[in-house]
Coordinates of C-alpha atoms and ligand atoms in Angstrom, one line a residue:
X14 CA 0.0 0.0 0.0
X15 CA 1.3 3.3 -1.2
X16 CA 2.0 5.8 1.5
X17 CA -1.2 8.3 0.6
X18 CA -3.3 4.6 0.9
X19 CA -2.2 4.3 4.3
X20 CA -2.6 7.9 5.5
X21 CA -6.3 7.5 4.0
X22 CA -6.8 4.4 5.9
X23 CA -5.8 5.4 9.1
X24 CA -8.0 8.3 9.1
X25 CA -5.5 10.9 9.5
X26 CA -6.8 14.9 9.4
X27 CA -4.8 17.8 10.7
X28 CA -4.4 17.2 14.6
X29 CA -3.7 20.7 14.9
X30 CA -6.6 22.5 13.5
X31 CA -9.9 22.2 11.5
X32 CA -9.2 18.6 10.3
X33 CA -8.2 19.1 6.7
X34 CA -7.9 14.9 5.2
X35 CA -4.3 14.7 5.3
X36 CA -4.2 12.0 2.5
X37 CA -6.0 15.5 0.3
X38 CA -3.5 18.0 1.4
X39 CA -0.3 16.2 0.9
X40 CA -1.3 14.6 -2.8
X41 CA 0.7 17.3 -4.2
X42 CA 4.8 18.4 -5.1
X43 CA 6.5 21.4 -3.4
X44 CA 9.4 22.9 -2.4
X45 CA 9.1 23.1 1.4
X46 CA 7.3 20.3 3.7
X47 CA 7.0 22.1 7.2
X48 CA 6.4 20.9 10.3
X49 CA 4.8 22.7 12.0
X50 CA 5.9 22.4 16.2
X51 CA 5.1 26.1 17.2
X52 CA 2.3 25.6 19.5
X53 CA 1.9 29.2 19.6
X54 CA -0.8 29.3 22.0
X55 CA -0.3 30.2 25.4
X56 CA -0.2 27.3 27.9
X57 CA -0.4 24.5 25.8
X58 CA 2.2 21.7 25.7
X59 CA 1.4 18.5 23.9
X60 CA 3.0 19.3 20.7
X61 CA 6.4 19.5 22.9
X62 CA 5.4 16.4 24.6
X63 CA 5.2 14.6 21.7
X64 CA 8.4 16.1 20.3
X65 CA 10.3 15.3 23.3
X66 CA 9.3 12.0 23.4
X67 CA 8.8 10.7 19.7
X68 CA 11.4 12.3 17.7
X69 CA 12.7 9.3 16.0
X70 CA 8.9 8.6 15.1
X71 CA 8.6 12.6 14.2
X72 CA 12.0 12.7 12.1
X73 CA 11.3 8.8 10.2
X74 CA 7.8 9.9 9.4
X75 CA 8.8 13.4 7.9
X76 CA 11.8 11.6 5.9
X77 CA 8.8 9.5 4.0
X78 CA 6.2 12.7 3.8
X79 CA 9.6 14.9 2.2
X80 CA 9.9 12.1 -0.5
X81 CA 6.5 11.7 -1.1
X82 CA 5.8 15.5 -1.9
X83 CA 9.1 15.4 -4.0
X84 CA 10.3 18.2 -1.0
X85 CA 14.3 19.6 -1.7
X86 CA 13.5 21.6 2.1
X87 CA 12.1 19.7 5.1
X88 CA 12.1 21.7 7.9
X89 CA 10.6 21.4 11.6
X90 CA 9.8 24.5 13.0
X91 CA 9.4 25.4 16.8
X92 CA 10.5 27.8 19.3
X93 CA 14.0 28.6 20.4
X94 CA 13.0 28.2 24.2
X95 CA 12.2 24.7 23.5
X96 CA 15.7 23.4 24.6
X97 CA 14.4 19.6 25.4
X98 CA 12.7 19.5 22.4
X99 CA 15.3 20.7 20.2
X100 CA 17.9 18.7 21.5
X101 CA 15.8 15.1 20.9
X102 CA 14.9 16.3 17.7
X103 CA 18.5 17.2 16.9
X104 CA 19.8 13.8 18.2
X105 CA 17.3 12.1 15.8
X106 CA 18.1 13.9 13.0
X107 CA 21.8 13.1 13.5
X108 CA 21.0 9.3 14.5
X109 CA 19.0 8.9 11.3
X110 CA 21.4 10.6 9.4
X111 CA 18.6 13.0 8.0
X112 CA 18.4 15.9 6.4
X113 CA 15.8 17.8 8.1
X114 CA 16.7 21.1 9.3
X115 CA 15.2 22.8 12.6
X116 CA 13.7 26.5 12.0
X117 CA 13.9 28.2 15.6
X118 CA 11.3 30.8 15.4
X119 CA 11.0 33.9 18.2
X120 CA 8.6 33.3 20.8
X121 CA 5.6 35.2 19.6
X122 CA 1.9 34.9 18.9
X123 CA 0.9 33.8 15.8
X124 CA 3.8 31.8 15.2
X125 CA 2.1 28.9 14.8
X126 CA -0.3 30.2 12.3
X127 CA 0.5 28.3 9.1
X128 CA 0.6 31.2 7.1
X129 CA 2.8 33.3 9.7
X130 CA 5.2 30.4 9.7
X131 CA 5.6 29.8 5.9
X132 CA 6.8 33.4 6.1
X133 CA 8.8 32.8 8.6
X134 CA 10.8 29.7 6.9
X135 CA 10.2 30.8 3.8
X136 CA 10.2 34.8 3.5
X137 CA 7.7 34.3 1.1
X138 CA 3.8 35.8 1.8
X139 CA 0.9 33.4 1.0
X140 CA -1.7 35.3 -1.1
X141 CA -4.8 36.2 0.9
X142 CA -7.3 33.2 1.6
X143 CA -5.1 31.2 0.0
X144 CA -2.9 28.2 1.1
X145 CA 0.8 27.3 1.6
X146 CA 1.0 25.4 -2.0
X147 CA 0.5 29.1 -3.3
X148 CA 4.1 29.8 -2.3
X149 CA 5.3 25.6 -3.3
X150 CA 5.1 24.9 0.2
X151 CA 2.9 22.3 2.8
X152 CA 2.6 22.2 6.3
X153 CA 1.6 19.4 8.9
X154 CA 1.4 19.6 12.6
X155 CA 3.7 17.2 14.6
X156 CA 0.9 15.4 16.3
X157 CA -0.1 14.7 12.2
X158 CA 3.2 13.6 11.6
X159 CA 3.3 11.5 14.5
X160 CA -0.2 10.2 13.2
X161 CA 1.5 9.4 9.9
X162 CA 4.2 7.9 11.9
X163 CA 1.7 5.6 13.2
X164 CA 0.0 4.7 9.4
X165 CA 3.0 3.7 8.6
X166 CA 3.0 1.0 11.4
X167 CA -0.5 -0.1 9.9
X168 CA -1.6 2.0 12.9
X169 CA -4.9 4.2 12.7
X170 CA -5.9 7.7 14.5
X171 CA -6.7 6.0 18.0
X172 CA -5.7 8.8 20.8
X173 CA -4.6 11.8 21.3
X174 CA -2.4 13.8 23.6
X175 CA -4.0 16.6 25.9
X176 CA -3.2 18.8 27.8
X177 CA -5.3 19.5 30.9
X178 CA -4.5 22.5 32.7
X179 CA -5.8 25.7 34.8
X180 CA -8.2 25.0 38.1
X181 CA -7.8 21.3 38.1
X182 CA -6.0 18.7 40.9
X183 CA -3.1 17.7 38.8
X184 CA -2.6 19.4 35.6
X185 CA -1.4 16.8 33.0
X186 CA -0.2 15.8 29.4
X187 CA -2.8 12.7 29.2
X188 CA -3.1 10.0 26.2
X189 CA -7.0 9.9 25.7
X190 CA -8.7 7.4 23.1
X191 CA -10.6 9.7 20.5
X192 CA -14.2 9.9 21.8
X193 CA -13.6 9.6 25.8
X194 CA -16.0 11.9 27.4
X195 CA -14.3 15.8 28.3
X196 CA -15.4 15.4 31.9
X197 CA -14.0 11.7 32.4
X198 CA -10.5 13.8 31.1
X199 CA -10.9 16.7 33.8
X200 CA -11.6 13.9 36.5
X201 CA -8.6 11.9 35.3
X202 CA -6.4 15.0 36.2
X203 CA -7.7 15.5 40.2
X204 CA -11.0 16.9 39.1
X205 CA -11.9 20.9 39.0
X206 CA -11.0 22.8 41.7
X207 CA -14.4 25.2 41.4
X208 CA -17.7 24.4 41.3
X209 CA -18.2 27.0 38.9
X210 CA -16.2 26.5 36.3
X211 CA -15.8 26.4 32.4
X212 CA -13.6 25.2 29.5
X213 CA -11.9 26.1 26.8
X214 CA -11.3 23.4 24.7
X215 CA -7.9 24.3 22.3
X216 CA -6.0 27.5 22.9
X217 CA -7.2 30.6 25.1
X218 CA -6.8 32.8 22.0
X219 CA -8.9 30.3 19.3
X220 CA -10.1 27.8 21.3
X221 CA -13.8 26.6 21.9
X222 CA -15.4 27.9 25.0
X223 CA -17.6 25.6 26.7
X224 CA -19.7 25.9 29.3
X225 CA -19.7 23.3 32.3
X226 CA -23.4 22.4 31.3
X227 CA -22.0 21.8 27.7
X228 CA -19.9 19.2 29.0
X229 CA -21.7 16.5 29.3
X230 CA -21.6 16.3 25.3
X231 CA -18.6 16.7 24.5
X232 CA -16.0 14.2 23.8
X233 CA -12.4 14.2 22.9
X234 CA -12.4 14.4 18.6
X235 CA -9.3 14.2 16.4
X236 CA -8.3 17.8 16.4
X237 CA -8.6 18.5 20.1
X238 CA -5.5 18.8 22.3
X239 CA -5.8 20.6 25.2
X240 CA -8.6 21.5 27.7
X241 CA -8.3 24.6 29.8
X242 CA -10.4 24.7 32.7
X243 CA -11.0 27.9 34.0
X244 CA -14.0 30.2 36.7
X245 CA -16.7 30.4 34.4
X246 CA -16.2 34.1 36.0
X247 CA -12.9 34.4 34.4
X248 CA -12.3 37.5 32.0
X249 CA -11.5 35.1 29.0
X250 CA -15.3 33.9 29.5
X251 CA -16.7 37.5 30.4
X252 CA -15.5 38.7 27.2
X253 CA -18.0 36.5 25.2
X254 CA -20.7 37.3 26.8
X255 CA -21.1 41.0 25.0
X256 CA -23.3 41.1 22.4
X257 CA -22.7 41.4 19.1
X258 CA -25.3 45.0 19.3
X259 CA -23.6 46.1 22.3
X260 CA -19.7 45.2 20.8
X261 CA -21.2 47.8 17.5
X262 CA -22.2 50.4 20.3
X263 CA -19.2 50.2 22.0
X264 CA -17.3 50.7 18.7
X265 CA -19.5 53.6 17.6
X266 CA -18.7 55.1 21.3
X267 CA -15.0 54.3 21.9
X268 CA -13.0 53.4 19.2
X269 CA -10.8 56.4 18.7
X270 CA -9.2 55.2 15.6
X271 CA -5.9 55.0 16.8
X272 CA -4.5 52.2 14.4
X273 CA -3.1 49.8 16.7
X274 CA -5.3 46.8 16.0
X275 CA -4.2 47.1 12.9
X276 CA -0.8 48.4 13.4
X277 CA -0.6 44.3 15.6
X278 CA -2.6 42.6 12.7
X279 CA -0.2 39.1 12.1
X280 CA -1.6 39.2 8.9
X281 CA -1.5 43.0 7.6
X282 CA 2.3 42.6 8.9
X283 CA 2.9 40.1 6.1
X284 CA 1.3 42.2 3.7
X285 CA -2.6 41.2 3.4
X286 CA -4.9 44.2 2.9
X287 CA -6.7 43.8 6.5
X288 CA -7.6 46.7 8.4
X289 CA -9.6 45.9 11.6
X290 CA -9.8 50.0 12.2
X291 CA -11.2 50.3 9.1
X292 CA -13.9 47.8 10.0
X293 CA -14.4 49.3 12.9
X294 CA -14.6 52.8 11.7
X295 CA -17.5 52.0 9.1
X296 CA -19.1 50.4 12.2
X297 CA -18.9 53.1 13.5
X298 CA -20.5 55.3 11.1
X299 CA -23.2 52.6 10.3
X300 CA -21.3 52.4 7.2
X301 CA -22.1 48.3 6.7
X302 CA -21.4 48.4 3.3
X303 CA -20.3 45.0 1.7
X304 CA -17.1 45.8 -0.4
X305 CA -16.1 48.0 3.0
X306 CA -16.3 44.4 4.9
X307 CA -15.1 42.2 2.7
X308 CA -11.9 42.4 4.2
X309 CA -12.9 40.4 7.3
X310 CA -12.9 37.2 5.4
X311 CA -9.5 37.3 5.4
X312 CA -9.5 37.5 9.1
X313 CA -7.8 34.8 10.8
X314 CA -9.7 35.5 14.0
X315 CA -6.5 35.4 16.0
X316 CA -7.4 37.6 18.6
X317 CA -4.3 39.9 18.9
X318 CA -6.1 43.0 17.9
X319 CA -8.6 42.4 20.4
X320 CA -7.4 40.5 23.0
X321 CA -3.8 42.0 23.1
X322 CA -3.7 45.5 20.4
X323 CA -7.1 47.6 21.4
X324 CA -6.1 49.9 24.6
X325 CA -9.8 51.2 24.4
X326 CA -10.7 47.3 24.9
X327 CA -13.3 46.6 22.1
X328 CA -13.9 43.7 20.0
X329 CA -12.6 43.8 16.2
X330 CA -11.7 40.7 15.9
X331 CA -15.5 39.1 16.9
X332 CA -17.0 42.3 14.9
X333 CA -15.3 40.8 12.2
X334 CA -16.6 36.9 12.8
X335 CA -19.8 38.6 12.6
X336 CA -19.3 40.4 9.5
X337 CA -17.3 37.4 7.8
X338 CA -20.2 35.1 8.5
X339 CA -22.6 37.4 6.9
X340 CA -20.6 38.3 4.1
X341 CA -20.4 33.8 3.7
X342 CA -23.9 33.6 3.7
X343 CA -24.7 35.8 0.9
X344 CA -21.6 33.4 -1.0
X345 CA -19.6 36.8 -1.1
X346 CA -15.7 35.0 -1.5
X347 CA -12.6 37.3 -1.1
X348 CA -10.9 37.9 -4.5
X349 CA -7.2 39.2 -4.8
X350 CA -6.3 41.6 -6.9
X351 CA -2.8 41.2 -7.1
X352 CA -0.4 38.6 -7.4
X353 CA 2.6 39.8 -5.0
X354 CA 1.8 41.2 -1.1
X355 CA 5.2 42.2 0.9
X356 CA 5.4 42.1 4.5
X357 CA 6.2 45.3 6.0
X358 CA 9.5 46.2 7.0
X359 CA 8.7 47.0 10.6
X360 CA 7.1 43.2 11.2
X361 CA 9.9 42.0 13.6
X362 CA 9.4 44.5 16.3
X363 CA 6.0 43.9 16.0
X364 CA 6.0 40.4 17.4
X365 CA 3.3 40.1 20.6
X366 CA 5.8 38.4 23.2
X367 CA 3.9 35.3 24.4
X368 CA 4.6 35.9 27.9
X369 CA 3.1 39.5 27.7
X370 CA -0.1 37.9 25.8
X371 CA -0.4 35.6 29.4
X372 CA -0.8 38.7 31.3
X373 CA -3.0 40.4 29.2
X374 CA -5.2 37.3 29.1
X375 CA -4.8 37.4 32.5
X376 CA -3.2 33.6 32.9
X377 CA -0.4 34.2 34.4
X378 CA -1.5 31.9 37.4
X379 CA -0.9 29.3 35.4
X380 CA 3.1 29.9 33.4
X381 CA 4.5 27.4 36.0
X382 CA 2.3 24.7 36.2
X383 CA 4.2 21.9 36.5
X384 CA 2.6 19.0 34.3
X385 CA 2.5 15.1 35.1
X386 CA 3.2 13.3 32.0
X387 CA 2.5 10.0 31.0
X388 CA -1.2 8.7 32.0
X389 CA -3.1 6.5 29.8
X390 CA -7.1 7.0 30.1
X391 CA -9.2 4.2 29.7
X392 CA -12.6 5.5 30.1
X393 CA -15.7 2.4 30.8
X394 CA -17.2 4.0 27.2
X395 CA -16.8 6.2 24.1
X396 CA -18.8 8.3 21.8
X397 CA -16.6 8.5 18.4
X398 CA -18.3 11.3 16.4
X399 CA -18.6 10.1 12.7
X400 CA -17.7 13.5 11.6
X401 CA -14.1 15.1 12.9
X402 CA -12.9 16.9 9.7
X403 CA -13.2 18.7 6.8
X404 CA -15.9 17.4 4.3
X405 CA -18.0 14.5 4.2
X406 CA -18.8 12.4 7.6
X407 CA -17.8 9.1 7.7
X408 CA -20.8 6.4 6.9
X409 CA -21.1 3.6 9.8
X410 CA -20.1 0.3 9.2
X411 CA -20.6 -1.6 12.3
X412 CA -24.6 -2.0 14.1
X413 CA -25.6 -2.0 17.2
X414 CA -24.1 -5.0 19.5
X415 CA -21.3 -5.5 17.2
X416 CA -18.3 -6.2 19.1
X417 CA -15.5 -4.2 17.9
X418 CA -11.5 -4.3 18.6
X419 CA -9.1 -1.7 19.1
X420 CA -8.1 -0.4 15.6
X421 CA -11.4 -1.8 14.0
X422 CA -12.9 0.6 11.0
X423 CA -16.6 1.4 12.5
X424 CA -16.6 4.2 10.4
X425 CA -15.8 4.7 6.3
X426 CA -15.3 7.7 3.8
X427 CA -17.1 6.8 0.7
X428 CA -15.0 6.4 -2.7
X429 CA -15.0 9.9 -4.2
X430 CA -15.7 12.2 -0.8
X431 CA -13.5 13.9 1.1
X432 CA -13.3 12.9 4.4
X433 CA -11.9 10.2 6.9
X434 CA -12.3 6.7 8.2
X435 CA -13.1 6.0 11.6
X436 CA -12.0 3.5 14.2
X437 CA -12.6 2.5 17.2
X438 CA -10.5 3.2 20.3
X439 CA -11.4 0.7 22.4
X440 CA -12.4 -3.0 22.6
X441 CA -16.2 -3.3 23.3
X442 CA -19.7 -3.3 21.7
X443 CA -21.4 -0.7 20.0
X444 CA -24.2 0.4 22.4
X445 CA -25.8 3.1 20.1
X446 CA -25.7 4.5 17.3
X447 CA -26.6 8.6 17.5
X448 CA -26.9 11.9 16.9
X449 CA -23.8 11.0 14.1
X450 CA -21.8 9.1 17.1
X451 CA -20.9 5.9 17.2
X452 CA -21.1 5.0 21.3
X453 CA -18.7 2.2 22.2
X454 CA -19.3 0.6 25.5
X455 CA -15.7 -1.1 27.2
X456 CA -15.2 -4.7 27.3
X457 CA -11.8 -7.0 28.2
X458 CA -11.1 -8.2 24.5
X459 CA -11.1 -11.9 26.0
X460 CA -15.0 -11.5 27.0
X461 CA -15.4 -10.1 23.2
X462 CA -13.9 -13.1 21.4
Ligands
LIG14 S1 -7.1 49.6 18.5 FE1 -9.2 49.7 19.3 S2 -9.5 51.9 19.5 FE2 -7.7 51.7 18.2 S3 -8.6 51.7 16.1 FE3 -8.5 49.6 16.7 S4 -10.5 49.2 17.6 FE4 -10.3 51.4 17.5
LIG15 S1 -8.2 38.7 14.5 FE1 -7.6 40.8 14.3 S2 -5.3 40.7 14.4 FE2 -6.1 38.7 13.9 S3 -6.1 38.6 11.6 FE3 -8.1 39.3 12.3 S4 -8.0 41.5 12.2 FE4 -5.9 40.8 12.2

């Protein structure tokens, strides 16, 4: 079985963010196959985990992904502070006589945004809403590459690495089979510390909030990799809760144009045509003209203007979700009108220092957490959603009562879709089939036979 075959099999996506098929992004030839180790956002650590502690796996499965994409450049990018990491990466590299070169970026937020990071490696800018191929390049997280690592081995996407941290017993790095419920994670780790409390499932800058009556429906997917628990009183939280009406008042009342959000953009500094202040001034105005707004779909939604540039406080960045998904509805797409953007020249001093970003997001209880590494979870059942990526949901092939191994396919992408096979992460029976789950109930594999 070719390479791309076994990828497809194991139902790899992108571990790092929406879920792109990863058999789909990599059928392709470039220059530069990146891997991408930045794990920009604050507080996380299972990227390093896994870089620490599978760097032969990392460096062998990026060896086979270089050749397959025909790559003359394959480089692993990650922070300079990462002095563990680099080191097993380096002795890898050396043991398997490889080629691979390290790229040891600043410590800054975005760094891990793909497009920030092609830059970065590259010096060259990808084109507005476009995508690192534009510029002969492709990047995979190293939790995908370790996922490849693991097709290789005949393997399929089984667990994930997650880090559990903030107002819980024992913050922890814990291996979690996909579809083991959120709460049975938290528990694992000493439980929450406050009764009232929510989650933030991913970084504190993108990730999903959730609140603790959410929970009970949520279960670890393909593409999570940290849960932040947090007082559902906590100024990340209180920050969602304006309204989109009242974040348009306060713009009309406050902003006083004073360029910054811009001035921070990640993406204006690489030379995309976004203005946040501009948005905000024709909010201002009442000015909601289309062509005025159609610069918000090429928003990242990073948050730095917002959550780290505005000194007046306000909201561009979810004024510009808003407007985006407006903008989507109508089937209004972003068009560029040149080929070439240049970053500016002032880009380097304009770096947001992670450690500042803590403060400001007012985390800085947390910086030293010391994490326990090396739990397994093995939760009495899982609900595997049928859908964790881009595209098409996977069809069921297993019914109700079916006993099912570790590894099995209970889930298939049909012929022609993009999408991704599932498997099951435990041994069991399937007790239901729901709501596009598949709910698998744990059983001792002897009992099963
Ligand atoms: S940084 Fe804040 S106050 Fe300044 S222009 Fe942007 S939104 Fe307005
Ligand atoms: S969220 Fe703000 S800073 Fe980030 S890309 Fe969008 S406008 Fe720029």
């Amino acid at each position: 079985m070719s390479l791309i075959d076994k990828i497809h099999e194991a139902g790899v996506v992108g571990a790092g963010g929406a879920g792109f098929p990863t058999d789909k992004k990599l059928n392709c030839k470039v220059e530069y196959f990146i891997i991408n180790g930045l794990e920009c956002e604050p507080l996380l650590q299972s990227d390093k985990y896994i870089m620490r502690n599978k760097s032969d796996e990392i460096v062998k499965a990026a060896e086979e992904i270089g050749k397959l994409v025909e790559a003359s450049n394959i480089v692993i990018g990650l922070k300079k502070e990462y002095e563990k990491e680099i080191e097993a990466l380096k002795k890898s590299i050396d043991k398997l006589n490889s080629n691979i070169t390290l790229y040891l970026s600043d410590v800054f937020y975005p760094a891990g945004d793909e497009q920030i990071l092609v830059y970065e490696v590259t010096g060259r800018t990808i084109p507005p809403a476009g995508i690192p191929l534009n510029v002969g390049a492709v990047v995979s997280n190293v939790s995908t590459v370790f996922n490849i690592y693991e097709a290789m081995e005949d393997k399929p996407v089984m667990y994930k690495y997650v880090t559990v941290i903030g107002e819980v017993g024992t913050p922890s790095i814990i291996k979690v089979p996909i579809g083991t419920p959120v709460l049975e994670c938290i528990e694992s780790c000493g439980g929450a510390k406050l009764d009232d409390y929510a989650v933030i499932m991913g970084g504190p800058m993108m990730g999903k909030r959730v609140l603790k009556k959410d929970l009970e429906s949520r279960f670890i997917t393909k593409t999570d990799g940290a849960i932040i628990v947090l007082s559902s009183e906590h100024y990340l939280f209180n920050r969602e809760k304006i309204t989109i009406e009242h974040m348009k008042k306060q713009a009309k009342s406050a902003c006083i144009q004073c360029h910054y959000c811009t001035d921070m953009c990640p993406r204006n500094l690489i030379g995309h045509p976004m203005h946040p202040h501009k948005i905000m001034r024709n909010v201002a105005f009442g000015v909601e003209d289309e062509e005025a707004l159609k610069e918000t779909l090429i928003c990242c939604e990073c948050g730095v203007c917002e959550m780290y540039a505005c000194p007046m406080g306000l909201s561009p960045k979810r004024i510009n979700v808003y407007f985006k998904n407006e903008l989507r509805k109508k089937g209004i797409k972003w068009v560029n009108d040149k080929k070439r953007f240049e970053a500016s020249l002032v880009r380097d001093y304009r770096k947001v220092p992670t450690k500042r970003l803590i403060r400001r997001l007012h985390l800085n209880d947390y910086i030293g957490q010391v994490l326990k590494e090396g739990e397994e979870i093995i939760p009495s059942k899982v609900e595997i959603p049928l859908k964790q990526n881009i595209g098409a949901p996977a069809e069921a092939v297993v019914s109700l009562g079916d006993k099912v191994f570790k590894g099995q396919k209970i889930g298939e992408i049909k012929e022609g879709n993009m999408g991704a096979n599932i498997h099951a992460s435990i041994d069991g029976v399937v007790s239901d089939i729901k709501d596009g789950r598949i709910v698998i109930k744990l059983m001792k594999p002897e009992v099963i036979v």
